[in-house]
Each structure stands twice: as C-alpha cells, then as structure tokens.
Short mmCIF file of C-alpha atoms in Angstrom, two decimals:
data_model
loop_
_atom_site.label_atom_id
_atom_site.label_comp_id
_atom_site.label_asym_id
_atom_site.label_seq_id
_atom_site.Cartn_x
_atom_site.Cartn_y
_atom_site.Cartn_z
CA MET A 139 76.14 8.33 13.38
CA LYS A 140 72.25 8.74 12.66
CA LYS A 141 72.74 7.23 9.32
CA MET A 142 74.47 4.29 10.89
CA LEU A 143 71.80 3.94 13.71
CA ARG A 144 68.96 3.80 10.78
CA PHE A 145 70.98 1.59 8.93
CA LEU A 146 71.37 -1.05 12.07
CA LEU A 147 67.92 -0.65 12.78
CA PHE A 148 66.81 -1.49 9.31
CA CYS A 149 68.99 -4.37 9.44
CA PHE A 150 67.22 -5.44 12.80
CA TYR A 151 63.74 -4.90 12.01
CA SER A 152 64.40 -7.11 8.44
CA LEU A 153 66.07 -9.37 10.07
CA LEU A 154 63.02 -9.92 12.53
CA GLY A 155 60.49 -9.81 10.18
CA LEU A 156 62.65 -12.71 7.94
CA VAL A 157 62.72 -14.81 11.12
CA THR A 158 58.90 -14.04 11.83
CA LEU A 159 58.09 -14.96 8.23
CA CYS A 160 60.38 -18.24 8.39
CA ALA A 161 58.30 -19.34 12.05
CA ALA A 162 55.04 -18.64 10.38
CA LEU A 163 55.84 -20.85 7.35
CA PHE A 164 57.23 -23.58 9.59
CA ALA A 165 54.10 -23.00 11.72
CA TYR A 166 51.86 -23.58 8.61
CA PHE A 167 53.63 -25.94 6.36
CA ILE A 168 55.63 -28.44 8.64
CA TYR A 169 54.52 -28.30 12.23
CA SER A 170 52.16 -30.54 13.60
CA ALA A 171 51.12 -31.00 17.27
CA ASP A 172 51.54 -34.45 18.31
CA PRO A 173 48.55 -36.64 19.08
CA GLU A 174 47.81 -37.53 22.43
CA LEU A 175 49.16 -40.51 23.87
CA PRO A 176 46.11 -42.86 24.49
CA GLN A 177 45.47 -45.21 27.61
CA LEU A 178 47.26 -48.42 26.31
CA SER A 179 47.57 -52.00 27.96
CA GLY A 180 51.09 -52.68 27.51
CA THR A 181 54.63 -50.90 27.18
CA VAL A 182 56.94 -50.04 24.41
CA THR A 183 60.40 -51.96 25.03
CA LYS A 184 63.28 -50.53 22.97
CA THR A 185 65.87 -53.32 22.06
CA SER A 186 68.84 -53.76 19.85
CA ILE A 187 70.70 -56.94 17.98
CA GLU A 188 74.06 -56.74 15.94
CA VAL A 189 73.54 -57.66 12.01
CA ASP A 190 76.65 -57.52 9.99
CA GLY A 191 78.40 -55.48 12.25
CA LEU A 192 75.69 -52.96 12.66
CA ASN A 193 73.64 -52.31 16.15
CA ARG A 194 69.73 -52.85 15.05
CA ILE A 195 67.47 -51.01 17.12
CA TYR A 196 63.85 -52.26 17.13
CA ARG A 197 60.88 -51.21 19.59
CA THR A 198 58.19 -53.45 20.37
CA TYR A 199 54.49 -53.08 21.55
CA LEU A 200 53.02 -55.99 23.15
CA PRO A 201 49.39 -55.64 24.70
CA LYS A 202 48.71 -57.16 28.17
CA GLY A 203 47.52 -60.63 28.26
CA LEU A 204 48.88 -61.55 24.52
CA ALA A 205 48.09 -64.93 23.55
CA LYS A 206 50.88 -67.29 22.59
CA ASP A 207 50.86 -67.66 18.71
CA ALA A 208 49.28 -64.36 18.46
CA PRO A 209 50.00 -62.48 15.04
CA LEU A 210 52.91 -60.02 14.44
CA VAL A 211 52.80 -56.81 12.65
CA PHE A 212 56.11 -54.76 11.55
CA VAL A 213 55.51 -50.93 11.16
CA MET A 214 58.19 -49.32 9.22
CA HIS A 215 59.17 -45.59 9.21
CA GLY A 216 59.61 -42.96 6.48
CA SER A 217 63.01 -41.51 5.40
CA GLY A 218 65.18 -39.92 7.96
CA GLN A 219 62.94 -41.11 10.87
CA ASN A 220 62.72 -43.99 13.65
CA GLY A 221 60.21 -46.37 15.28
CA ALA A 222 59.57 -43.85 17.62
CA GLN A 223 58.16 -41.28 15.30
CA ILE A 224 55.86 -43.73 13.12
CA ARG A 225 54.30 -44.29 16.22
CA ILE A 226 53.65 -40.75 16.62
CA GLU A 227 52.50 -40.33 12.96
CA THR A 228 50.37 -43.17 12.76
CA GLY A 229 48.76 -41.86 16.26
CA TYR A 230 49.39 -44.95 17.98
CA GLY A 231 46.84 -46.61 15.78
CA PHE A 232 48.28 -49.94 15.28
CA GLU A 233 48.88 -50.05 19.51
CA ARG A 234 45.12 -49.39 20.06
CA LEU A 235 44.34 -52.22 17.47
CA ALA A 236 46.69 -54.53 19.24
CA ASP A 237 44.92 -53.87 22.47
CA GLN A 238 41.86 -54.49 20.34
CA PHE A 239 42.35 -57.54 18.44
CA GLY A 240 45.52 -59.06 20.50
CA PHE A 241 48.69 -59.02 18.04
CA ALA A 242 52.20 -57.81 18.75
CA VAL A 243 53.59 -54.58 17.02
CA VAL A 244 57.35 -54.08 16.30
CA TYR A 245 59.10 -50.82 15.11
CA PRO A 246 62.28 -51.44 13.69
CA ASN A 247 64.97 -48.81 12.43
CA SER A 248 66.46 -48.41 9.25
CA SER A 249 70.31 -47.71 9.60
CA SER A 250 70.61 -44.89 6.86
CA SER A 251 68.47 -42.51 6.01
CA ASP A 252 66.11 -44.63 3.81
CA TRP A 253 65.21 -48.22 4.16
CA ASN A 254 67.06 -49.97 1.52
CA ASP A 255 64.00 -50.73 -1.07
CA CYS A 256 64.16 -52.30 -4.34
CA SER A 257 65.09 -48.70 -6.07
CA LYS A 258 68.46 -48.03 -7.06
CA VAL A 259 68.29 -44.06 -5.93
CA GLY A 260 68.16 -43.22 -2.25
CA ASP A 261 70.70 -43.56 0.74
CA PHE A 262 71.10 -47.10 1.54
CA SER A 263 75.17 -46.98 2.59
CA VAL A 264 76.55 -47.06 6.06
CA ASN A 265 80.22 -46.78 6.24
CA GLY A 266 80.79 -47.41 2.73
CA HIS A 267 78.78 -50.68 2.50
CA GLU A 268 74.77 -51.18 1.53
CA VAL A 269 72.69 -52.17 4.63
CA ASP A 270 71.01 -55.67 4.18
CA ASP A 271 67.55 -54.50 5.48
CA VAL A 272 65.95 -57.97 4.26
CA LYS A 273 68.04 -59.70 6.51
CA PHE A 274 67.90 -57.53 9.43
CA LEU A 275 64.31 -58.11 9.33
CA ASN A 276 64.35 -61.81 8.67
CA ILE A 277 66.59 -62.12 11.55
CA LEU A 278 64.18 -59.80 13.58
CA VAL A 279 61.45 -62.11 12.55
CA ASN A 280 62.96 -65.50 13.66
CA LYS A 281 64.13 -63.77 17.14
CA LEU A 282 60.66 -62.41 18.02
CA ILE A 283 58.84 -65.68 16.87
CA THR A 284 61.54 -67.53 19.95
CA ASP A 285 61.06 -64.42 22.09
CA ILE A 286 57.50 -63.59 21.92
CA GLY A 287 56.16 -67.04 20.83
CA VAL A 288 54.32 -65.25 17.66
CA ASN A 289 52.36 -67.19 15.09
CA GLN A 290 55.38 -67.58 12.19
CA ALA A 291 52.20 -68.05 9.75
CA ARG A 292 50.86 -64.78 10.96
CA VAL A 293 53.46 -62.34 10.62
CA PHE A 294 52.93 -59.05 8.46
CA ALA A 295 54.48 -55.88 7.50
CA THR A 296 53.48 -52.66 6.72
CA GLY A 297 55.12 -49.09 6.15
CA VAL A 298 54.92 -45.64 5.20
CA SER A 299 56.81 -43.82 2.63
CA SER A 300 60.48 -45.39 2.56
CA GLY A 301 58.85 -48.13 5.08
CA GLY A 302 56.33 -48.93 2.57
CA MET A 303 58.91 -48.88 -0.52
CA MET A 304 60.76 -51.73 2.05
CA ALA A 305 57.50 -53.46 2.74
CA MET A 306 57.34 -54.07 -1.20
CA ARG A 307 60.78 -55.63 -1.04
CA LEU A 308 59.69 -57.89 1.71
CA ALA A 309 56.79 -59.01 -0.69
CA ILE A 310 59.30 -59.46 -3.47
CA GLU A 311 62.47 -61.05 -1.73
CA ALA A 312 60.88 -62.72 1.32
CA PRO A 313 57.45 -63.88 0.67
CA GLU A 314 57.82 -66.98 2.75
CA LYS A 315 58.40 -64.84 6.02
CA PHE A 316 55.47 -62.11 5.64
CA ARG A 317 52.09 -63.55 5.09
CA ALA A 318 50.99 -60.26 3.55
CA VAL A 319 52.04 -56.86 3.31
CA ALA A 320 50.77 -53.35 3.31
CA ALA A 321 52.62 -50.30 1.77
CA VAL A 322 51.57 -46.46 2.02
CA SER A 323 52.49 -43.85 0.10
CA ALA A 324 54.60 -45.96 -2.14
CA ASN A 325 54.86 -47.65 -5.63
CA VAL A 326 57.06 -50.12 -7.04
CA PRO A 327 60.06 -48.60 -8.90
CA THR A 328 60.41 -48.49 -12.76
CA ALA A 329 62.54 -51.27 -14.86
CA ASN A 330 65.34 -48.89 -15.02
CA ASN A 331 65.16 -48.30 -11.17
CA PHE A 332 64.63 -51.64 -9.93
CA LYS A 333 67.45 -53.79 -8.18
CA CYS A 334 65.27 -56.55 -6.59
CA THR A 335 65.40 -60.49 -7.26
CA PRO A 336 61.72 -61.66 -7.00
CA THR A 337 61.65 -65.41 -5.52
CA GLY A 338 58.71 -66.33 -8.02
CA GLN A 339 56.52 -66.76 -4.94
CA GLY A 340 53.69 -64.28 -4.05
CA THR A 341 52.23 -62.69 -1.08
CA SER A 342 49.23 -60.91 -0.25
CA VAL A 343 49.37 -57.01 -0.83
CA LEU A 344 47.55 -53.69 0.04
CA ILE A 345 48.75 -50.43 -1.54
CA MET A 346 47.25 -47.15 -0.20
CA ASN A 347 48.13 -44.13 -1.97
CA GLY A 348 46.77 -40.66 -2.14
CA THR A 349 46.02 -39.03 -5.43
CA LYS A 350 47.64 -35.96 -4.35
CA ASP A 351 50.70 -37.17 -2.73
CA PRO A 352 53.60 -34.33 -3.61
CA LEU A 353 56.58 -37.03 -3.16
CA ILE A 354 55.11 -40.38 -4.52
CA PRO A 355 53.22 -39.49 -7.50
CA PHE A 356 49.81 -41.73 -8.07
CA ALA A 357 50.49 -41.96 -11.59
CA GLY A 358 53.99 -42.99 -11.49
CA GLY A 359 57.18 -40.61 -12.63
CA GLU A 360 59.88 -39.20 -10.51
CA SER A 361 59.64 -39.48 -6.69
CA SER A 362 60.86 -36.48 -4.92
CA LEU A 363 59.95 -33.38 -2.96
CA PHE A 364 60.27 -30.52 -5.19
CA GLY A 365 62.80 -32.34 -7.05
CA LEU A 366 65.39 -31.56 -4.29
CA PHE A 367 64.71 -34.11 -1.30
CA TYR A 368 63.75 -37.65 -0.43
CA LYS A 369 64.65 -38.83 -3.99
CA SER A 370 64.03 -42.33 -4.84
CA GLY A 371 64.19 -42.27 -8.85
CA THR A 372 60.96 -43.10 -11.00
CA VAL A 373 58.26 -45.42 -9.59
CA ARG A 374 55.53 -47.08 -11.62
CA SER A 375 51.70 -45.77 -10.84
CA SER A 376 49.85 -46.86 -8.46
CA SER A 377 47.67 -49.02 -10.71
CA ASP A 378 50.69 -50.56 -12.43
CA SER A 379 52.42 -51.31 -9.11
CA ALA A 380 48.91 -53.20 -7.66
CA LEU A 381 49.15 -55.12 -11.07
CA TYR A 382 52.93 -55.99 -10.68
CA PHE A 383 52.24 -57.98 -7.50
CA ALA A 384 49.28 -59.52 -8.83
CA GLU A 385 50.98 -60.66 -11.47
CA GLN A 386 53.49 -61.96 -9.11
CA GLY A 387 50.93 -63.98 -7.21
CA LYS A 388 49.63 -65.32 -10.22
CA ILE A 389 46.29 -64.12 -9.65
CA THR A 390 44.23 -64.13 -13.10
CA GLY A 391 41.37 -61.90 -14.28
CA ARG A 392 40.46 -58.49 -13.65
CA PRO A 393 40.07 -56.50 -10.29
CA THR A 394 36.75 -55.64 -8.92
CA ILE A 395 36.19 -52.28 -8.06
CA ASN A 396 34.05 -50.30 -5.56
CA SER A 397 34.24 -47.06 -3.56
CA SER A 398 33.07 -45.93 -0.08
CA PRO A 399 30.26 -43.03 0.25
CA VAL A 400 32.02 -39.31 -0.48
CA VAL A 401 33.12 -38.14 3.10
CA GLY A 402 33.02 -34.27 2.50
CA GLU A 403 35.54 -33.94 -0.63
CA LEU A 404 36.82 -37.34 -0.16
CA ASN A 405 36.49 -40.44 -1.67
CA VAL A 406 37.89 -43.78 -1.15
CA GLY A 407 38.37 -46.40 -3.96
CA HIS A 408 39.20 -50.43 -3.87
CA ALA A 409 40.36 -52.05 -6.60
CA VAL A 410 41.09 -55.92 -5.47
CA TRP A 411 42.52 -58.70 -7.81
CA ARG A 412 41.59 -62.05 -6.14
CA ASP A 413 40.82 -65.36 -7.79
CA ASN A 414 40.59 -69.13 -5.95
CA SER A 415 44.32 -68.97 -4.50
CA LYS A 416 44.87 -67.67 -1.00
CA LEU A 417 46.33 -64.48 -2.19
CA GLU A 418 44.91 -60.77 -2.95
CA VAL A 419 45.79 -57.58 -3.94
CA GLU A 420 44.21 -54.48 -3.10
CA LEU A 421 44.68 -50.93 -4.32
CA VAL A 422 43.28 -48.51 -1.73
CA THR A 423 42.96 -44.91 -3.77
CA ILE A 424 42.46 -41.97 -1.59
CA HIS A 425 41.08 -39.46 -3.70
CA GLY A 426 42.38 -35.84 -2.72
CA GLY A 427 44.38 -37.37 -0.12
CA GLY A 428 48.12 -36.32 0.19
CA HIS A 429 51.51 -38.30 1.51
CA GLY A 430 51.54 -40.51 4.74
CA LEU A 431 48.67 -43.10 6.38
CA PRO A 432 44.94 -41.00 6.70
CA GLN A 433 43.88 -41.77 10.24
CA PRO A 434 41.83 -40.01 12.77
CA PHE A 435 44.22 -39.10 15.43
CA TRP A 436 46.94 -36.76 13.95
CA ARG A 437 46.89 -33.97 11.06
CA ARG A 438 50.33 -34.32 8.90
CA PRO A 439 52.17 -31.23 7.88
CA ARG A 440 50.84 -29.06 4.86
CA LEU A 441 54.01 -29.96 3.02
CA LEU A 442 53.06 -33.29 2.57
CA GLY A 443 49.52 -32.63 0.95
CA PRO A 444 46.19 -32.65 2.38
CA SER A 445 45.66 -34.93 5.34
CA PRO A 446 42.24 -36.26 5.70
CA MET A 447 41.01 -37.94 8.91
CA THR A 448 39.34 -40.56 7.35
CA PRO A 449 39.24 -43.33 6.73
CA ASN A 450 41.25 -45.00 9.32
CA GLY A 451 44.12 -46.25 7.55
CA ALA A 452 45.74 -48.31 10.33
CA ALA A 453 42.20 -50.41 10.86
CA MET A 454 41.95 -50.74 7.41
CA ILE A 455 45.41 -52.65 6.80
CA TRP A 456 44.59 -54.65 9.86
CA ASP A 457 41.34 -55.66 8.36
CA PHE A 458 43.38 -56.66 5.28
CA PHE A 459 46.40 -58.72 7.39
CA GLU A 460 43.31 -60.01 9.63
CA ARG A 461 41.55 -62.00 6.48
CA GLN A 462 44.69 -63.14 5.19
CA LYS A 463 43.76 -66.87 6.30
CA SER A 464 43.41 -70.01 4.59
CA GLN A 465 40.70 -69.12 2.41
CA VAL A 466 40.06 -65.40 1.34
CA PRO A 467 36.17 -64.23 1.65
CA VAL A 468 34.82 -62.27 -0.76
CA ARG A 469 34.26 -58.46 -0.14
CA PRO A 470 30.49 -57.57 -0.76
CA LYS A 471 29.22 -54.88 -3.17
CA ALA A 472 32.01 -55.31 -5.69
CA VAL A 473 31.02 -54.29 -9.14
CA PRO A 474 33.40 -56.09 -11.98
CA LEU A 475 35.08 -53.72 -14.49
CA PRO A 476 33.39 -53.18 -17.85
#
C-alpha cells in the first residue's frame, strides 16, 4: 500500500513539474501582454458583406472629423488570426497615425487560416473551394469608397506574415486598386511555388523584413516554423523579392542604399529602386529583427525571434504611402551601390 502511495505521489509531483515547466515555457516563449489601448478619437466598427456565399467580416476605424476624399489603409493579419488581433499586434499603431494624419483604416478577416496569396502551399480553402481573397478585397475597396467617401486613388494595403504575402498578391494582381502596398515579414514565392497572374502593371511596394525571422527566411528558402507549422512553401530572398517588384514596375537602374544609425545592436537598412516614374520599391532590412512589425508599443513573443522596439514600422509604412503622389521625392543621404 505504501509503495502504491509513493508511486501515486511520484506521478502527481512529476505531472505538477511538467505542468509548471510547460507554463514557464509558454510564459517565456509565447505569452506577451497586450499593449495599453491608447486614447483614440474614433471607434472601431465590425461589419460583414457576403462574397461568393461567404460572410466576410471586416473592421473599420474612422478618426473623428475624417475628411471626405481621405486615404484608406488596409491592414491584414497573419495566419490563424483576425482583424481584432492585428490591431493589438501592431500596437494600434495605424489608428494612432490615422488620428494624426487623417485616414481611414480597415482590418479585413480571412476566411481560411491563411490569406490566399501567391504561394501554392497553405490553407486557402473553405468548404472545398479556394477563397478568392483578391475579389473580396476589391469589392471591399469599392464598398468603402461609396460608404465612407475615401479617395479611390489613395487606397493602400499592408499586412504582416500571411497578410504581407496577401499585400504582395494585391500588388501583382490588383495594382489598379492599390496605389501602394507594404509587406512585413513576407517574401515573393519562388517560381515552383508561384500561382499568381501578373497584370503587367506595377505599383509602389515596400518590403520590411528581419534578418533573424524564424518563419520567413530573409535569404530565401523554406517558409515554416520549425518545419512543422505555418508552411507556405519556398520563397525568394528579400532582396530578390524587392527586385521582382522593381522589374514589375519597369523601374530601371540600381537601387540606392542607406542605413539608419545603430540603436543598441539594431541597424536598419534601406534599399530604394526609383527612376523618373511615379513608382518606387523599397526594401527595409531590420538587422537582428525577428518575425513581425517592429514598433514601440508591443513586444512580440520570443518564439518569433528578436522583437526590437525600434523603428516604428507603422510610421515608416505610412510615410511610404503618404509620399506616393504625382511625383516621388528624392530621399536624402542615399549612397549609390558601387
């Protein structure tokens, strides 16, 4: 009887130890406290529309006193998430900027686990049929132009991870709708993993990637977490992805390169492709950065790699969008490649 009790106690303490270890690992690698909700002038509204028999959900943020003909920014979430979560994971950064600069924000939801981007690998189906996310987002643009009165020539899209890959698809297949896109933690799929049909028309594209991203390899290769989760096939390197969009936009010449001052161990590099056209492509390299949008309001889980609190990625993206007008200004202090 005593042996049985000792055995049961041993099992109990072993299980307790295992639970404690799992809780500690979760807290260290996965848990991250939500950022504090800032004081905002507007409110978020949750709405839905039906597209191809699916109820598509989206959230909009409209600053108080939003002017007619204001810009519109789409912000797309990552795999397995929704619009409410990307608001948190960007530290409400785009809403802070919307209050400051006067633009509308929309957070659409995917219907499957992943956005149906240009890669062949991923979870893109609902009820046995691939979801047409390009169609959904185009319809949503038209609806918001009518409902809100935003400027149809100043519609932009950004996203993180799967949302960034979807932003790239919009640049490839719907450049007439989106004046510019910004893809964070995303690269263009390699030829054997590419399913999109380019229109032959370019748009301005910003790519922002970390060199220590454990999911989307900066140098290209297999995109997954530990080879088990969030698989999206093989992708090009970040520099090749930027070059792809420069070629799509028929931007000639070499890029110009500059770097920001080192902050701690962090250095931010910029490579900009630009000529006399109205388009530009920029690759922002977060040296030492992991997976996700760098920003000062929320620290990402350690599982996703280093989480620098600088630069303010959302502000950099808005700066890129805002300057996409009739003429692209020259960025100062750019040094030509040798």
